[in-house]
């Protein structure tokens, strides 16, 4: 048995969703919306299931989807991409795994910014590397160039960057992107840029792909996910985009992870990326309304809520809300006794994680938000 997995805990998302189901709690833990997917895309998928192929598609993805990814990014961000630069994966999680396996070797260090998505550190370790954490500090969660520069050693191979950031709920600004880019250029690093939340930006804020910065297209492996763009997290259709040679190497890692991804879902995602530009702004408006509703409800119940203008997550500061429990103890008590599942932020870092913050998913219908806020208020009343 591999001790890495023997000592590992079940993912925080799985754990909190299971507890939510067990206790009949409102589940604002694991991030998935309970509304918002476009019906048209479901119709295309259903049709593709009955009239299209149900056999192995090419490992790198069906050509219409690879072309749709390339043209989508050209249209939205002006990137001159071709289908050869795209490899379709089973969700962003697999793309991250393939990108890490393809770039990291034994002894390499990979810089990650914490709080970080939970698969980063275990996958870096499995590839033989060491994750080097840079802790972003709430409430601003800013990347400081000198701190990043100071984390680079002769062993540093890559930076694993996530923008817009889950769970901070923010888009990094131009200065922060330039900091990442200049450190990567100066030390000849690869950047695995997890941009799955690229379209979920609120309050009119805008997102810039890292690969569009000077000198970055050739060293960036960009990761995207239809799960976020179309609110279809269960489909697990994702992709990575990189310069042709880098893309070839990642595609070889992917071919021995999942080989390929359901062809009918790929066809529907291709349709969505081509035809669905008009769905994006209404999605943002809807999530923004949900965020405002949840923020107001939580503040009225006496919670300190951090600002969030990207993703569908917000963080609550427990200590500033007058709650003495740490995040994990609060999460367990809240799900068992108050009927609300949240995610403790300490699950997103290994070294000195923040223990006073919990994450809530606001990508929910009004009634789910209201039930969640009422349960949070109950939790607050019953806790020290
Ligand atoms: N990266 C980040 C930052 C995420 O938030 C998520 C999902 N919430 C993923 C990767 C995984 O995406 P997928 O479901 O497409 O595997
Ligand atoms: N990425 C999702 C989140 O942040 C969860 C993904 C998962 O459950 N693996 O909530």
Tab-separated table of C-alpha atoms and ligand atoms in Angstrom:
chain	number	residue	atom	x	y	z
A	1	UNK	CA	0.000	0.000	0.000
A	2	UNK	CA	1.181	3.505	-0.725
A	3	UNK	CA	1.448	5.452	2.557
A	4	UNK	CA	0.496	8.641	0.714
A	5	UNK	CA	-3.004	7.276	0.263
A	6	UNK	CA	-3.104	5.315	3.514
A	7	UNK	CA	-2.583	8.508	5.491
A	8	UNK	CA	-4.809	10.676	3.326
A	9	UNK	CA	-8.275	11.760	4.409
A	10	UNK	CA	-11.357	11.541	2.229
A	11	UNK	CA	-11.750	14.799	0.271
A	12	UNK	CA	-13.425	17.553	2.272
A	13	UNK	CA	-16.100	17.903	-0.430
A	14	UNK	CA	-17.039	14.228	-0.297
A	15	UNK	CA	-16.951	14.234	3.484
A	16	UNK	CA	-19.203	17.278	3.855
A	17	UNK	CA	-21.651	16.112	1.172
A	18	UNK	CA	-21.941	12.714	2.866
A	19	UNK	CA	-22.554	14.391	6.239
A	20	UNK	CA	-25.135	16.709	4.652
A	21	UNK	CA	-26.996	13.694	3.249
A	22	UNK	CA	-26.713	11.785	6.524
A	23	UNK	CA	-28.124	14.659	8.587
A	24	UNK	CA	-30.578	15.973	5.995
A	25	UNK	CA	-28.680	19.281	6.012
A	26	UNK	CA	-28.691	22.096	3.469
A	27	UNK	CA	-25.518	21.455	1.457
A	28	UNK	CA	-23.583	24.686	0.897
A	29	UNK	CA	-20.285	22.792	1.197
A	30	UNK	CA	-19.256	21.068	-2.021
A	31	UNK	CA	-19.445	23.547	-4.900
A	32	UNK	CA	-22.254	22.777	-7.292
A	33	UNK	CA	-25.139	24.957	-8.423
A	34	UNK	CA	-28.737	23.791	-8.029
A	35	UNK	CA	-29.938	25.817	-11.022
A	36	UNK	CA	-28.621	27.463	-14.140
A	37	UNK	CA	-27.679	24.853	-16.721
A	38	UNK	CA	-28.952	25.692	-20.211
A	39	UNK	CA	-31.671	23.292	-21.434
A	40	UNK	CA	-30.379	23.503	-25.021
A	41	UNK	CA	-27.109	21.872	-24.072
A	42	UNK	CA	-28.930	19.003	-22.374
A	43	UNK	CA	-30.992	18.466	-25.543
A	44	UNK	CA	-27.844	18.325	-27.668
A	45	UNK	CA	-26.275	15.823	-25.251
A	46	UNK	CA	-29.401	13.636	-25.253
A	47	UNK	CA	-29.509	13.636	-29.032
A	48	UNK	CA	-25.805	12.857	-29.260
A	49	UNK	CA	-26.351	9.921	-26.914
A	50	UNK	CA	-28.986	8.299	-29.094
A	51	UNK	CA	-27.796	9.301	-32.564
A	52	UNK	CA	-24.040	9.772	-32.157
A	53	UNK	CA	-21.195	7.401	-31.398
A	54	UNK	CA	-20.945	5.790	-27.996
A	55	UNK	CA	-17.521	4.308	-28.623
A	56	UNK	CA	-14.069	5.607	-27.725
A	57	UNK	CA	-13.502	9.070	-29.114
A	58	UNK	CA	-9.927	10.118	-29.952
A	59	UNK	CA	-7.858	10.408	-26.790
A	60	UNK	CA	-7.346	14.150	-27.192
A	61	UNK	CA	-11.044	14.787	-27.682
A	62	UNK	CA	-13.435	15.034	-30.611
A	63	UNK	CA	-12.266	17.572	-33.163
A	64	UNK	CA	-15.406	19.772	-32.946
A	65	UNK	CA	-14.770	20.288	-29.228
A	66	UNK	CA	-11.052	20.929	-29.624
A	67	UNK	CA	-11.851	23.482	-32.311
A	68	UNK	CA	-14.632	24.996	-30.224
A	69	UNK	CA	-12.287	25.461	-27.238
A	70	UNK	CA	-9.696	27.169	-29.450
A	71	UNK	CA	-12.193	29.503	-31.128
A	72	UNK	CA	-13.990	30.240	-27.847
A	73	UNK	CA	-10.766	31.560	-26.332
A	74	UNK	CA	-9.936	33.453	-29.472
A	75	UNK	CA	-13.323	35.162	-29.389
A	76	UNK	CA	-13.297	35.936	-25.675
A	77	UNK	CA	-9.655	36.674	-24.985
A	78	UNK	CA	-8.048	37.180	-28.389
A	79	UNK	CA	-5.788	34.140	-28.065
A	80	UNK	CA	-4.539	32.726	-31.369
A	81	UNK	CA	-5.049	29.020	-30.627
A	82	UNK	CA	-5.427	25.903	-32.753
A	83	UNK	CA	-7.083	22.561	-32.015
A	84	UNK	CA	-3.624	20.930	-31.710
A	85	UNK	CA	-3.091	22.927	-28.555
A	86	UNK	CA	-6.197	21.496	-26.876
A	87	UNK	CA	-6.558	18.182	-25.070
A	88	UNK	CA	-9.970	17.249	-23.671
A	89	UNK	CA	-9.905	15.630	-20.217
A	90	UNK	CA	-12.329	14.164	-17.702
A	91	UNK	CA	-12.811	17.406	-15.826
A	92	UNK	CA	-10.232	19.923	-14.724
A	93	UNK	CA	-9.181	17.511	-11.988
A	94	UNK	CA	-7.835	15.098	-14.579
A	95	UNK	CA	-6.248	17.924	-16.576
A	96	UNK	CA	-4.459	19.032	-13.400
A	97	UNK	CA	-3.268	15.475	-12.787
A	98	UNK	CA	-2.002	15.091	-16.348
A	99	UNK	CA	-0.313	18.511	-16.319
A	100	UNK	CA	1.422	17.742	-13.028
A	101	UNK	CA	2.519	14.251	-14.091
A	102	UNK	CA	3.781	15.621	-17.395
A	103	UNK	CA	5.893	18.405	-15.914
A	104	UNK	CA	6.983	17.390	-12.406
A	105	UNK	CA	9.763	14.891	-11.719
A	106	UNK	CA	11.250	13.476	-8.537
A	107	UNK	CA	12.892	16.223	-6.512
A	108	UNK	CA	11.099	19.122	-8.211
A	109	UNK	CA	9.366	21.822	-6.204
A	110	UNK	CA	6.056	23.306	-7.274
A	111	UNK	CA	4.848	26.578	-5.797
A	112	UNK	CA	1.170	26.694	-4.873
A	113	UNK	CA	-0.808	29.508	-3.301
A	114	UNK	CA	-2.893	28.468	-0.328
A	115	UNK	CA	-5.729	28.072	0.350
A	116	UNK	CA	-5.465	25.757	-2.670
A	117	UNK	CA	-7.812	23.349	-4.410
A	118	UNK	CA	-7.434	20.049	-2.617
A	119	UNK	CA	-5.984	17.930	-5.437
A	120	UNK	CA	-2.881	20.070	-6.028
A	121	UNK	CA	-0.587	18.964	-3.199
A	122	UNK	CA	-1.365	15.205	-3.339
A	123	UNK	CA	-0.850	15.092	-7.103
A	124	UNK	CA	2.437	16.997	-6.890
A	125	UNK	CA	3.625	14.519	-4.247
A	126	UNK	CA	2.472	11.540	-6.322
A	127	UNK	CA	4.580	12.866	-9.188
A	128	UNK	CA	7.581	12.837	-6.838
A	129	UNK	CA	7.607	16.578	-6.275
A	130	UNK	CA	7.210	18.791	-3.230
A	131	UNK	CA	4.468	21.391	-2.963
A	132	UNK	CA	5.836	24.686	-1.638
A	133	UNK	CA	3.003	26.668	-0.104
A	134	UNK	CA	2.680	30.441	-0.226
A	135	UNK	CA	-0.089	31.425	2.165
A	136	UNK	CA	-2.309	34.211	0.849
A	137	UNK	CA	-3.655	36.302	3.702
A	138	UNK	CA	-7.326	37.120	4.147
A	139	UNK	CA	-9.206	39.311	3.629
A	140	UNK	CA	-7.248	40.653	0.626
A	141	UNK	CA	-5.662	37.347	-0.479
A	142	UNK	CA	-2.992	39.261	-2.433
A	143	UNK	CA	0.007	37.785	-4.222
A	144	UNK	CA	3.166	39.684	-3.235
A	145	UNK	CA	5.957	39.483	-5.781
A	146	UNK	CA	8.791	39.448	-3.247
A	147	UNK	CA	7.188	36.554	-1.362
A	148	UNK	CA	6.801	34.605	-4.605
A	149	UNK	CA	10.347	35.422	-5.652
A	150	UNK	CA	11.596	34.295	-2.245
A	151	UNK	CA	9.918	30.892	-2.603
A	152	UNK	CA	11.846	30.027	-5.778
A	153	UNK	CA	14.832	27.694	-5.345
A	154	UNK	CA	17.054	25.914	-7.877
A	155	UNK	CA	14.634	22.976	-7.600
A	156	UNK	CA	11.521	24.957	-8.511
A	157	UNK	CA	10.001	23.540	-11.666
A	158	UNK	CA	6.513	25.028	-11.827
A	159	UNK	CA	3.973	27.378	-10.317
A	160	UNK	CA	0.443	26.053	-9.928
A	161	UNK	CA	-1.716	29.129	-10.148
A	162	UNK	CA	-5.497	29.392	-9.746
A	163	UNK	CA	-7.305	32.432	-11.108
A	164	UNK	CA	-10.111	33.326	-10.406
A	165	UNK	CA	-9.373	31.821	-7.043
A	166	UNK	CA	-11.370	29.214	-5.174
A	167	UNK	CA	-11.997	29.604	-2.214
A	168	UNK	CA	-10.906	33.271	-1.940
A	169	UNK	CA	-13.536	34.271	-4.515
A	170	UNK	CA	-11.338	36.842	-6.216
A	171	UNK	CA	-9.754	37.671	-9.549
A	172	UNK	CA	-6.070	38.567	-9.270
A	173	UNK	CA	-5.267	41.999	-10.652
A	174	UNK	CA	-2.892	42.896	-13.446
A	175	UNK	CA	-0.004	43.563	-11.069
A	176	UNK	CA	-0.365	40.141	-9.463
A	177	UNK	CA	-0.517	38.432	-12.877
A	178	UNK	CA	2.610	40.320	-13.926
A	179	UNK	CA	4.326	39.151	-10.730
A	180	UNK	CA	3.577	35.496	-11.510
A	181	UNK	CA	4.596	35.946	-15.142
A	182	UNK	CA	7.842	37.742	-14.431
A	183	UNK	CA	8.977	35.205	-11.823
A	184	UNK	CA	8.094	32.371	-14.229
A	185	UNK	CA	10.004	34.004	-17.091
A	186	UNK	CA	13.019	34.889	-14.990
A	187	UNK	CA	13.407	31.347	-13.594
A	188	UNK	CA	12.173	29.510	-16.696
A	189	UNK	CA	9.216	27.895	-14.906
A	190	UNK	CA	6.118	26.237	-16.303
A	191	UNK	CA	2.865	27.676	-14.989
A	192	UNK	CA	-0.101	25.354	-14.641
A	193	UNK	CA	-2.887	27.916	-14.680
A	194	UNK	CA	-6.164	26.584	-13.310
A	195	UNK	CA	-8.666	28.989	-14.856
A	196	UNK	CA	-11.843	26.939	-14.443
A	197	UNK	CA	-13.690	29.950	-12.995
A	198	UNK	CA	-12.766	32.215	-15.934
A	199	UNK	CA	-16.375	33.094	-16.796
A	200	UNK	CA	-17.739	33.238	-13.252
A	201	UNK	CA	-16.653	36.809	-12.543
A	202	UNK	CA	-19.061	39.205	-10.844
A	203	UNK	CA	-19.522	42.954	-10.355
A	204	UNK	CA	-18.298	43.626	-13.893
A	205	UNK	CA	-14.768	42.471	-13.090
A	206	UNK	CA	-12.787	41.069	-15.971
A	207	UNK	CA	-10.557	38.049	-16.287
A	208	UNK	CA	-7.257	37.850	-18.183
A	209	UNK	CA	-5.783	34.448	-19.113
A	210	UNK	CA	-2.198	34.185	-17.872
A	211	UNK	CA	-1.047	32.897	-21.265
A	212	UNK	CA	-1.849	36.284	-22.832
A	213	UNK	CA	0.933	38.013	-20.881
A	214	UNK	CA	4.256	38.541	-22.646
A	215	UNK	CA	6.342	35.385	-22.889
A	216	UNK	CA	3.714	33.242	-21.175
A	217	UNK	CA	1.993	31.410	-24.061
A	218	UNK	CA	4.948	29.044	-24.424
A	219	UNK	CA	5.203	28.200	-20.718
A	220	UNK	CA	1.568	28.090	-19.564
A	221	UNK	CA	-0.645	25.025	-19.330
A	222	UNK	CA	-4.115	26.465	-19.048
A	223	UNK	CA	-6.904	24.384	-17.545
A	224	UNK	CA	-10.614	24.901	-18.172
A	225	UNK	CA	-13.853	23.109	-17.299
A	226	UNK	CA	-17.313	22.915	-18.825
A	227	UNK	CA	-18.509	22.009	-15.338
A	228	UNK	CA	-18.135	25.646	-14.323
A	229	UNK	CA	-18.971	27.392	-17.597
A	230	UNK	CA	-22.291	25.588	-17.988
A	231	UNK	CA	-23.087	24.735	-14.350
A	232	UNK	CA	-22.797	21.025	-15.150
A	233	UNK	CA	-20.258	19.858	-12.575
A	234	UNK	CA	-21.237	16.193	-12.881
A	235	UNK	CA	-20.317	16.001	-16.555
A	236	UNK	CA	-16.599	16.169	-15.855
A	237	UNK	CA	-15.643	17.563	-19.221
A	238	UNK	CA	-12.519	19.692	-18.969
A	239	UNK	CA	-9.481	20.524	-21.063
A	240	UNK	CA	-5.972	21.811	-21.064
A	241	UNK	CA	-4.516	24.250	-23.558
A	242	UNK	CA	-0.787	24.772	-24.127
A	243	UNK	CA	1.806	25.454	-26.790
A	244	UNK	CA	1.929	22.491	-29.229
A	245	UNK	CA	4.968	20.694	-27.766
A	246	UNK	CA	3.855	21.133	-24.181
A	247	UNK	CA	0.335	20.031	-25.150
A	248	UNK	CA	1.764	16.838	-26.682
A	249	UNK	CA	3.515	15.937	-23.449
A	250	UNK	CA	0.432	16.563	-21.303
A	251	UNK	CA	-1.705	14.580	-23.771
A	252	UNK	CA	0.614	11.601	-23.310
A	253	UNK	CA	0.065	11.714	-19.555
A	254	UNK	CA	-3.693	12.013	-20.140
A	255	UNK	CA	-3.783	8.977	-22.445
A	256	UNK	CA	-2.821	6.724	-19.527
A	257	UNK	CA	-5.081	8.337	-16.964
A	258	UNK	CA	-8.526	8.201	-18.571
A	259	UNK	CA	-7.583	7.978	-22.265
A	260	UNK	CA	-10.797	9.757	-23.284
A	261	UNK	CA	-14.043	11.367	-22.116
A	262	UNK	CA	-17.708	10.575	-23.013
A	263	UNK	CA	-18.140	11.614	-26.674
A	264	UNK	CA	-21.768	12.726	-26.413
A	265	UNK	CA	-21.004	15.109	-23.563
A	266	UNK	CA	-18.064	16.431	-25.573
A	267	UNK	CA	-20.406	17.129	-28.507
A	268	UNK	CA	-22.798	19.051	-26.264
A	269	UNK	CA	-19.979	21.089	-24.713
A	270	UNK	CA	-18.721	21.930	-28.228
A	271	UNK	CA	-22.200	23.211	-29.034
A	272	UNK	CA	-22.284	25.253	-25.824
A	273	UNK	CA	-18.885	26.838	-26.381
A	274	UNK	CA	-19.856	27.798	-29.919
A	275	UNK	CA	-23.447	28.885	-29.382
A	276	UNK	CA	-23.625	29.828	-25.732
A	277	UNK	CA	-21.906	33.212	-25.438
A	278	UNK	CA	-25.282	34.771	-24.667
A	279	UNK	CA	-25.669	32.536	-21.603
A	280	UNK	CA	-22.605	33.888	-19.849
A	281	UNK	CA	-23.741	37.326	-18.656
A	282	UNK	CA	-27.147	36.120	-17.382
A	283	UNK	CA	-25.295	33.400	-15.440
A	284	UNK	CA	-23.088	36.053	-13.829
A	285	UNK	CA	-26.078	38.247	-13.027
A	286	UNK	CA	-27.886	35.332	-11.443
A	287	UNK	CA	-24.901	34.292	-9.316
A	288	UNK	CA	-24.369	37.908	-8.305
A	289	UNK	CA	-27.970	38.137	-7.068
A	290	UNK	CA	-27.482	34.897	-5.137
A	291	UNK	CA	-24.278	36.205	-3.607
A	292	UNK	CA	-25.981	39.415	-2.540
A	293	UNK	CA	-28.902	37.520	-1.043
A	294	UNK	CA	-26.648	35.198	0.932
A	295	UNK	CA	-24.318	37.983	2.066
A	296	UNK	CA	-27.194	40.105	3.291
A	297	UNK	CA	-28.851	37.193	5.083
A	298	UNK	CA	-25.630	36.158	6.798
A	299	UNK	CA	-24.760	39.727	7.815
A	300	UNK	CA	-28.244	40.197	9.247
A	301	UNK	CA	-27.667	37.043	11.288
A	302	UNK	CA	-24.473	38.568	12.715
A	303	UNK	CA	-21.860	36.897	10.514
A	304	UNK	CA	-18.748	38.612	9.166
A	305	UNK	CA	-18.709	37.868	5.423
A	306	UNK	CA	-15.604	38.425	3.271
A	307	UNK	CA	-15.999	40.166	-0.088
A	308	UNK	CA	-16.181	37.798	-3.079
A	309	UNK	CA	-16.404	38.852	-6.723
A	310	UNK	CA	-15.639	35.618	-8.552
A	311	UNK	CA	-16.565	31.915	-8.342
A	312	UNK	CA	-19.761	31.017	-6.481
A	313	UNK	CA	-18.139	30.862	-3.067
A	314	UNK	CA	-17.920	33.270	-0.176
A	315	UNK	CA	-16.079	32.950	3.126
A	316	UNK	CA	-17.383	33.639	6.608
A	317	UNK	CA	-14.943	34.751	9.316
A	318	UNK	CA	-15.963	32.792	12.413
A	319	UNK	CA	-13.863	34.661	14.953
A	320	UNK	CA	-14.999	38.048	13.653
A	321	UNK	CA	-18.550	36.674	13.922
A	322	UNK	CA	-18.042	36.002	17.642
A	323	UNK	CA	-17.725	32.214	17.265
A	324	UNK	CA	-15.025	30.580	19.352
A	325	UNK	CA	-14.868	27.216	17.552
A	326	UNK	CA	-12.299	26.534	14.864
A	327	UNK	CA	-13.489	25.925	11.301
A	328	UNK	CA	-13.511	22.122	11.477
A	329	UNK	CA	-15.349	22.013	14.802
A	330	UNK	CA	-17.834	24.577	13.521
A	331	UNK	CA	-18.399	22.617	10.297
A	332	UNK	CA	-19.083	19.387	12.181
A	333	UNK	CA	-21.368	21.018	14.744
A	334	UNK	CA	-23.206	22.985	12.060
A	335	UNK	CA	-23.956	19.939	9.928
A	336	UNK	CA	-24.843	17.658	12.835
A	337	UNK	CA	-26.844	20.066	14.958
A	338	UNK	CA	-27.960	23.012	12.826
A	339	UNK	CA	-28.538	21.286	9.466
A	340	UNK	CA	-26.029	23.195	7.335
A	341	UNK	CA	-22.941	21.863	5.529
A	342	UNK	CA	-20.046	24.253	4.859
A	343	UNK	CA	-16.376	23.691	3.996
A	344	UNK	CA	-13.655	24.462	6.581
A	345	UNK	CA	-10.812	26.384	4.899
A	346	UNK	CA	-8.133	24.514	6.835
A	347	UNK	CA	-8.679	21.666	4.343
A	348	UNK	CA	-7.031	23.828	1.647
A	349	UNK	CA	-3.549	24.126	3.165
A	350	UNK	CA	-1.132	21.848	4.985
A	351	UNK	CA	1.104	24.429	6.662
A	352	UNK	CA	-0.466	26.817	9.199
A	353	UNK	CA	-3.857	26.866	7.514
A	354	UNK	CA	-6.362	29.549	8.526
A	355	UNK	CA	-8.709	28.014	11.093
A	356	UNK	CA	-11.236	30.810	11.406
A	357	UNK	CA	-12.863	30.686	7.960
A	358	UNK	CA	-15.538	28.526	6.364
A	359	UNK	CA	-16.623	28.543	2.707
A	360	UNK	CA	-20.236	28.579	1.547
A	361	UNK	CA	-21.499	27.961	-1.990
A	362	UNK	CA	-23.981	30.633	-3.087
A	363	UNK	CA	-24.722	29.193	-6.536
A	364	UNK	CA	-28.157	28.173	-5.270
A	365	UNK	CA	-31.858	28.918	-5.679
A	366	UNK	CA	-33.330	31.515	-3.343
A	367	UNK	CA	-35.048	28.884	-1.220
A	368	UNK	CA	-31.792	26.952	-0.740
A	369	UNK	CA	-29.983	30.157	0.229
A	370	UNK	CA	-32.716	31.155	2.669
A	371	UNK	CA	-32.737	27.699	4.270
A	372	UNK	CA	-28.923	27.798	4.505
A	373	UNK	CA	-28.884	31.255	6.084
A	374	UNK	CA	-31.561	30.232	8.606
A	375	UNK	CA	-29.504	27.168	9.531
A	376	UNK	CA	-26.338	29.288	9.911
A	377	UNK	CA	-28.290	31.585	12.235
A	378	UNK	CA	-29.367	28.540	14.281
A	379	UNK	CA	-25.761	27.358	14.443
A	380	UNK	CA	-24.641	30.757	15.708
A	381	UNK	CA	-27.263	30.778	18.450
A	382	UNK	CA	-26.342	27.349	19.766
A	383	UNK	CA	-22.559	27.854	19.727
A	384	UNK	CA	-20.167	29.373	22.271
B	1	LIG	N1	-9.881	23.613	-9.884
B	1	LIG	C1	-10.614	24.438	-9.134
B	1	LIG	C2	-10.009	25.711	-8.636
B	1	LIG	C3	-11.930	24.114	-8.816
B	1	LIG	O1	-12.648	24.939	-8.060
B	1	LIG	C4	-12.480	22.903	-9.296
B	1	LIG	C5	-13.881	22.480	-8.986
B	1	LIG	N2	-14.533	23.218	-8.056
B	1	LIG	C6	-11.680	22.084	-10.084
B	1	LIG	C7	-10.382	22.465	-10.358
B	1	LIG	C8	-12.169	20.771	-10.616
B	1	LIG	O2	-12.958	20.910	-11.727
B	1	LIG	P1	-13.671	19.656	-12.408
B	1	LIG	O3	-14.925	19.423	-11.655
B	1	LIG	O4	-13.874	20.050	-13.822
B	1	LIG	O5	-12.738	18.497	-12.274
B	2	LIG	N1	-14.282	21.920	-6.853
B	2	LIG	C1	-15.460	21.746	-6.083
B	2	LIG	C2	-15.453	22.702	-4.897
B	2	LIG	O1	-14.565	23.513	-4.752
B	2	LIG	C3	-15.571	20.338	-5.599
B	2	LIG	C4	-14.965	19.319	-6.489
B	2	LIG	C5	-15.029	17.955	-5.872
B	2	LIG	O2	-15.907	17.646	-5.091
B	2	LIG	N2	-14.089	17.170	-6.204
B	2	LIG	O3	-16.356	22.639	-4.117
